[in-house]
Coordinates of C-alpha atoms in Angstrom, one line a residue:
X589 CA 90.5 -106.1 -10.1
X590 CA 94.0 -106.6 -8.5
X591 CA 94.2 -108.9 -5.4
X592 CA 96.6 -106.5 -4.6
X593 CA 97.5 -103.1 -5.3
X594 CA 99.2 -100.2 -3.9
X595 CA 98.2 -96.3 -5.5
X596 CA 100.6 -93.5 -5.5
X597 CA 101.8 -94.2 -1.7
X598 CA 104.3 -92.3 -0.5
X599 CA 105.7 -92.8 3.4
X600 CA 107.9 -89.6 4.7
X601 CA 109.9 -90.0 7.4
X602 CA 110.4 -86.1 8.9
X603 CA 112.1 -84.5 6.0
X604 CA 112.7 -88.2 4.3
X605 CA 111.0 -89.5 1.7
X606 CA 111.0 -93.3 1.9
X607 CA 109.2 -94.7 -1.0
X608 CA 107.7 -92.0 -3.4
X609 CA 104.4 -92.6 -5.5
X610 CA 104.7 -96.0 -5.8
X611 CA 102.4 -98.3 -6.9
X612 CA 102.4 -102.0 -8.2
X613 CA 99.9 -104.6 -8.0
X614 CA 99.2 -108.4 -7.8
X615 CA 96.9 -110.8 -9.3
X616 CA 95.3 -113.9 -8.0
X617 CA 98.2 -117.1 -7.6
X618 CA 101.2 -114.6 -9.3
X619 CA 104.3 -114.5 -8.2
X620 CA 105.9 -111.3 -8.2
X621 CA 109.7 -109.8 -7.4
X622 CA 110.1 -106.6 -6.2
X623 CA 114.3 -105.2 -6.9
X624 CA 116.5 -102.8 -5.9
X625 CA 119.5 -101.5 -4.4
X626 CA 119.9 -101.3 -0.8
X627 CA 117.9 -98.1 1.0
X628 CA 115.5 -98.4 -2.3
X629 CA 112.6 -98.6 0.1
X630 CA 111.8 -102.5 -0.6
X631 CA 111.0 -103.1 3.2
X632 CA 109.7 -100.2 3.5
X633 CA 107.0 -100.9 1.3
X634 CA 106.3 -104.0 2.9
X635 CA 106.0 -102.2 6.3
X636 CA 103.3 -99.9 4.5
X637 CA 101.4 -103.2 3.0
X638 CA 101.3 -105.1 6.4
X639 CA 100.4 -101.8 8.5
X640 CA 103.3 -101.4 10.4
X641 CA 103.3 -98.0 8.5
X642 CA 100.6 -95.6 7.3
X643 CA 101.0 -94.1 4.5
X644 CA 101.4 -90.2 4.2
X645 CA 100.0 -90.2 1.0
X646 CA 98.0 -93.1 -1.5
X647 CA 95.7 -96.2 -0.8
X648 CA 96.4 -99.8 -0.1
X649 CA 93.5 -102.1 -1.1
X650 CA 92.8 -105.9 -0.4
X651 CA 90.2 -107.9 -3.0
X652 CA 89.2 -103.8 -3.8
X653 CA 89.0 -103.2 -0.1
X654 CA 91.4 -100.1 1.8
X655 CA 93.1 -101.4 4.6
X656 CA 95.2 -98.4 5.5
X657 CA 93.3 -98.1 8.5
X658 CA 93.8 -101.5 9.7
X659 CA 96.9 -102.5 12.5
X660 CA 99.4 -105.4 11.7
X661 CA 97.2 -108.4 13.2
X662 CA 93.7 -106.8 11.6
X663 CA 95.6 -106.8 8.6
X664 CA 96.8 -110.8 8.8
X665 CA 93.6 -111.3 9.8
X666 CA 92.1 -110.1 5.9
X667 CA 94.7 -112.6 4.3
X668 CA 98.2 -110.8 4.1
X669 CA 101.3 -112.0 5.6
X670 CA 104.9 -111.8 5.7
X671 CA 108.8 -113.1 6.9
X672 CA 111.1 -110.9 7.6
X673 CA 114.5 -109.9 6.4
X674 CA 116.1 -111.2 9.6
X675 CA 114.5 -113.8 10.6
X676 CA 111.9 -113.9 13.7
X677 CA 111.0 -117.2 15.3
X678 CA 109.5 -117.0 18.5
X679 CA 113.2 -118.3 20.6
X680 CA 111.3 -120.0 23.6
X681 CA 108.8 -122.2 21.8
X682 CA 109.0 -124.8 20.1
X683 CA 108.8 -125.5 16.2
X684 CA 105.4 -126.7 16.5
X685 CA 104.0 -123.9 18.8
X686 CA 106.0 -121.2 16.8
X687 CA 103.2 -122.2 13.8
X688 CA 100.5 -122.9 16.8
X689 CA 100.7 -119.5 17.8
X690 CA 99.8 -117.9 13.7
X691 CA 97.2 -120.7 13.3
X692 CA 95.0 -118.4 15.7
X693 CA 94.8 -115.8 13.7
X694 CA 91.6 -118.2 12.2
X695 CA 90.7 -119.7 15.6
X696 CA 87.1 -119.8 16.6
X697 CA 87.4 -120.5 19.8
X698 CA 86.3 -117.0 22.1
X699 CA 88.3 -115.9 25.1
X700 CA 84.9 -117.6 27.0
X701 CA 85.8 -120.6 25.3
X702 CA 89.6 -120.5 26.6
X703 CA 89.3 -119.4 30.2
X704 CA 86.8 -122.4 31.0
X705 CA 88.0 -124.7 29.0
X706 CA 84.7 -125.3 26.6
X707 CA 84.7 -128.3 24.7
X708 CA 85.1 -126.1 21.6
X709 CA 88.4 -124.5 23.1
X710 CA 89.2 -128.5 22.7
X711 CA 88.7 -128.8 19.7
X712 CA 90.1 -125.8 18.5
X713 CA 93.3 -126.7 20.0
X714 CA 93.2 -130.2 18.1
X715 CA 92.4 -128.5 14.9
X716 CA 95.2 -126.3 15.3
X717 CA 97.8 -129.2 16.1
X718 CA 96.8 -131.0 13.6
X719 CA 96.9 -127.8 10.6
X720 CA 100.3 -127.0 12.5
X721 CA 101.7 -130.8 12.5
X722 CA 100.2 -130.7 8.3
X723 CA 102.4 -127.3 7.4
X724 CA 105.6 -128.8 9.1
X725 CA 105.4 -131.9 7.5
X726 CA 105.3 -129.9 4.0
X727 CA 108.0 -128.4 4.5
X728 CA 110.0 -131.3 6.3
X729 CA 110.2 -130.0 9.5
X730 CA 107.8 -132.8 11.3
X731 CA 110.5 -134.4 13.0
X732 CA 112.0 -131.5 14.5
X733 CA 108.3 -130.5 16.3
X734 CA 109.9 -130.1 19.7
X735 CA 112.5 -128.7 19.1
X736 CA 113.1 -125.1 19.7
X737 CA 113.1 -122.9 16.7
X738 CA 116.3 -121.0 17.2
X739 CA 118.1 -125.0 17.4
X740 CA 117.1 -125.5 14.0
X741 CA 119.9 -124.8 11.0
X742 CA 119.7 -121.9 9.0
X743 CA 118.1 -122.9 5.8
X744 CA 115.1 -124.9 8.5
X745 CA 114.4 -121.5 10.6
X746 CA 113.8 -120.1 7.0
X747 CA 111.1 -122.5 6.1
X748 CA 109.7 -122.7 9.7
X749 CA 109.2 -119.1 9.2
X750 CA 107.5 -119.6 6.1
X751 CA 105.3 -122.3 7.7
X752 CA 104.4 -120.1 10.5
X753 CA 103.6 -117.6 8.1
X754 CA 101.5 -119.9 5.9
X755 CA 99.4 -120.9 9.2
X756 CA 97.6 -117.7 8.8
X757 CA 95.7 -119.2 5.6
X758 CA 96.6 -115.8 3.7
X759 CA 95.8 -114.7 0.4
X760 CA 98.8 -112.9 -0.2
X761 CA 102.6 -114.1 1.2
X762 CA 105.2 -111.2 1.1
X763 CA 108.8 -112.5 1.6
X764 CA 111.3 -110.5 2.1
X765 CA 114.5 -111.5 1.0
X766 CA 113.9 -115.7 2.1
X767 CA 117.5 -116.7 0.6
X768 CA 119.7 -114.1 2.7
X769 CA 122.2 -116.6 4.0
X770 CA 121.5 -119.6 2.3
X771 CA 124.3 -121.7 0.1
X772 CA 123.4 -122.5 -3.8
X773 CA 121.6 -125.7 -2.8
X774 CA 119.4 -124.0 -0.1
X775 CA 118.4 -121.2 -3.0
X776 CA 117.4 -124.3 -5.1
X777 CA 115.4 -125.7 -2.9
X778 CA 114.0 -122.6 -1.2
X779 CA 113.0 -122.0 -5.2
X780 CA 111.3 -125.0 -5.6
X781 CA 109.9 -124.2 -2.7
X782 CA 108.3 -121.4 -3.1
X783 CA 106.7 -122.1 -6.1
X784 CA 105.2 -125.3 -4.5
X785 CA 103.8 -122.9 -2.0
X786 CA 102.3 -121.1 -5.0
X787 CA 101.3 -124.1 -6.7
X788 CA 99.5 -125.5 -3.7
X789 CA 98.3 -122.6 -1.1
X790 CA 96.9 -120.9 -3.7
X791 CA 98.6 -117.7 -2.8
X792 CA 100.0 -114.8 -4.7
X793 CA 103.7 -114.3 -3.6
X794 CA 105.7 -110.7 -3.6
X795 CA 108.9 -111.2 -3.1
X796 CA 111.9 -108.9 -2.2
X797 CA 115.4 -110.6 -3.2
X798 CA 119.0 -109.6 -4.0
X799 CA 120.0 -112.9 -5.5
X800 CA 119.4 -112.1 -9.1
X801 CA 119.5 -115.9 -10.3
X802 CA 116.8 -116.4 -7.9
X803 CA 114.7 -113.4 -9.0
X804 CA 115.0 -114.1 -12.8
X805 CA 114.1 -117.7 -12.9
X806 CA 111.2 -117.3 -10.5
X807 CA 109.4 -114.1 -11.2
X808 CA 106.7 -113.5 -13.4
X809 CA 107.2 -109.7 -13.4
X810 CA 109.2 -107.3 -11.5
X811 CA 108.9 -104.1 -10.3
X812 CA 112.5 -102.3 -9.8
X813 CA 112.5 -99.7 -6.7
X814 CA 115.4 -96.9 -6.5
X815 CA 115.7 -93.7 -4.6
X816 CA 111.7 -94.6 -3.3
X817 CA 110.5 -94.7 -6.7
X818 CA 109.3 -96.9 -9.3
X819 CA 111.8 -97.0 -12.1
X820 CA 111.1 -100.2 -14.3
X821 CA 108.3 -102.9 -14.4
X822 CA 107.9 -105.7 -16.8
X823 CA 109.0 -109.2 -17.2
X824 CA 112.5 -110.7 -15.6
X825 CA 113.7 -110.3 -19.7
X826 CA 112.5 -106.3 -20.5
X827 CA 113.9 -105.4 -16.6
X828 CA 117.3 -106.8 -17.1
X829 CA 117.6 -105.0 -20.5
X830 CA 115.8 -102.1 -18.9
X831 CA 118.5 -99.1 -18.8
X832 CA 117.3 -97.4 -16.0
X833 CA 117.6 -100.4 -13.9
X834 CA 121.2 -101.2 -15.5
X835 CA 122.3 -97.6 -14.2
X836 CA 120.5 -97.8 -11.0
X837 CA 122.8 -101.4 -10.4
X838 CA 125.8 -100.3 -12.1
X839 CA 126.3 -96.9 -11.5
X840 CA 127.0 -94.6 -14.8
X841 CA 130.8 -94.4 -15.6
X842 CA 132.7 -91.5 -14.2
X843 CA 133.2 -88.8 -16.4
X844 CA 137.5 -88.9 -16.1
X845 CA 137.1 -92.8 -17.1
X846 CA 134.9 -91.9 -20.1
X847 CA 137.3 -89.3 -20.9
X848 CA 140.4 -92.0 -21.0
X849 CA 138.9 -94.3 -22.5
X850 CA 138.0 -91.9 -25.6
X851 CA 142.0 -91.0 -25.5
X852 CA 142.9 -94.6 -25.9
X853 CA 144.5 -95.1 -29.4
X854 CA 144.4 -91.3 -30.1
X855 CA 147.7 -90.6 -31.7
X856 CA 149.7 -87.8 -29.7
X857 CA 149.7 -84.4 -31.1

């Protein structure tokens, strides 16, 4: 059984169809890329995964369970999370309380427990700091604790956000499109990254990336998106060779080019 797997779901948007029968799944600990032009329906499919979206057709199922019925937090709560194309730190709060605030997700501390103060809403709290404090050290952000999250560099609100998403202990991490605006050495390190996250969480990863390098030397399989639909899925070597996916990239040559180049060297009559 797939940790992951999405059946046939298809999201309409008035007359729009967003993503169209897709489905693609994920094992335990794989690391997965999921391709495509832009408007393919990438995010869109991560909205429908993560409950921002129902969809109007198909089934999404956790460890064999449906959770189409479940809202964003009810669904991080059963072990899925996410970042987010453009990135969304909490502004105001600090780097540590930006990962505070997804640690209680698995807080067991009740709302009895916070209003007076309980000695478990203690300890809770010291649990959390101390889970928070471990994650921000992993990814080298301990020193910059009180800072604000927006006063971080680029490549450091990336990996907070990772953090922070990593605080909700999931089973499944969807990232979509972690290297948008990094240089060449931040891609290498967000790669090594990434599969250190892998490596030590646990967690299967689906990732959504333009940066073709990236994708290639990363992913275990791929699963191309155009037009809402499911065109190509295999390894990074049978997608790149894949035809479909070479058209749905490259566009297919005009039909006047084709015709000059089939003139070239023609002697005139």
């Amino acid at each position: 059984m797939p940790l992951l797997e999405l059946e046939n779901c298809t999201k309409v948007f008035g007359g729009l169809k967003a993503v169209s029968g897709v489905s693609l799944a994920l094992d335990e600990r794989e690391l997965v890329g999921l391709i495509g032009p832009n408007g393919a329906g990438k995010t869109t499919a991560f909205n429908l995964t993560t409950g921002v979206y129902d969809p109007t057709e198909g089934d999404i199922r956790l460890a064999g369970q449906s959770i189409v019925p479940y809202s964003p937090d009810q669904v991080a709560a059963r072990g899925i999370a996410r970042t987010f194309q453009n990135i969304r730190l909490f502004p105001n709060l600090s780097v540590l309380d930006n990962v505070r605030v997804a640690c209680q997700v698995r807080s067991r501390a009740s709302f009895f427990d916070s209003m007076f103060r309980t000695g478990r809403h203690y300890r809770t709290e010291e649990q959390v700091a101390e889970h928070a404090r471990r994650l921000l050290a992993l990814f080298g952000l301990e020193a910059h604790e009180d800072w604000k999250a927006t006063s971080l560099p680029y490549g450091e609100q990336r990996r907070l956000e990772i953090a922070r998403a990593l605080a909700t202990e999931p089973q499944v991490l969807l990232l979509d499109e972690p290297a948008a605006g990094m240089n060449p050495q931040e891609k290498e390190e967000l790669r090594d990254l990434i599969r250190r996250v892998r490596d030590e969480f646990g967690v299967a990863i689906l990732l959504i990336e333009h940066d073709m390098q990236l994708v290639m030397g990363l992913c275990e399989r791929l699963y191309v998106l155009d037009y809402g639909e499911i065109i190509a899925h295999g390894s990074p070597a049978e997608v790149r060779s894949n035809p479909k996916v070479i058209e749905a990239y490259l566009g297919e040559p005009e039909p006047a080019a084709e015709a000059s180049h089939e003139s070239e060297g023609q002697a005139p009559s």
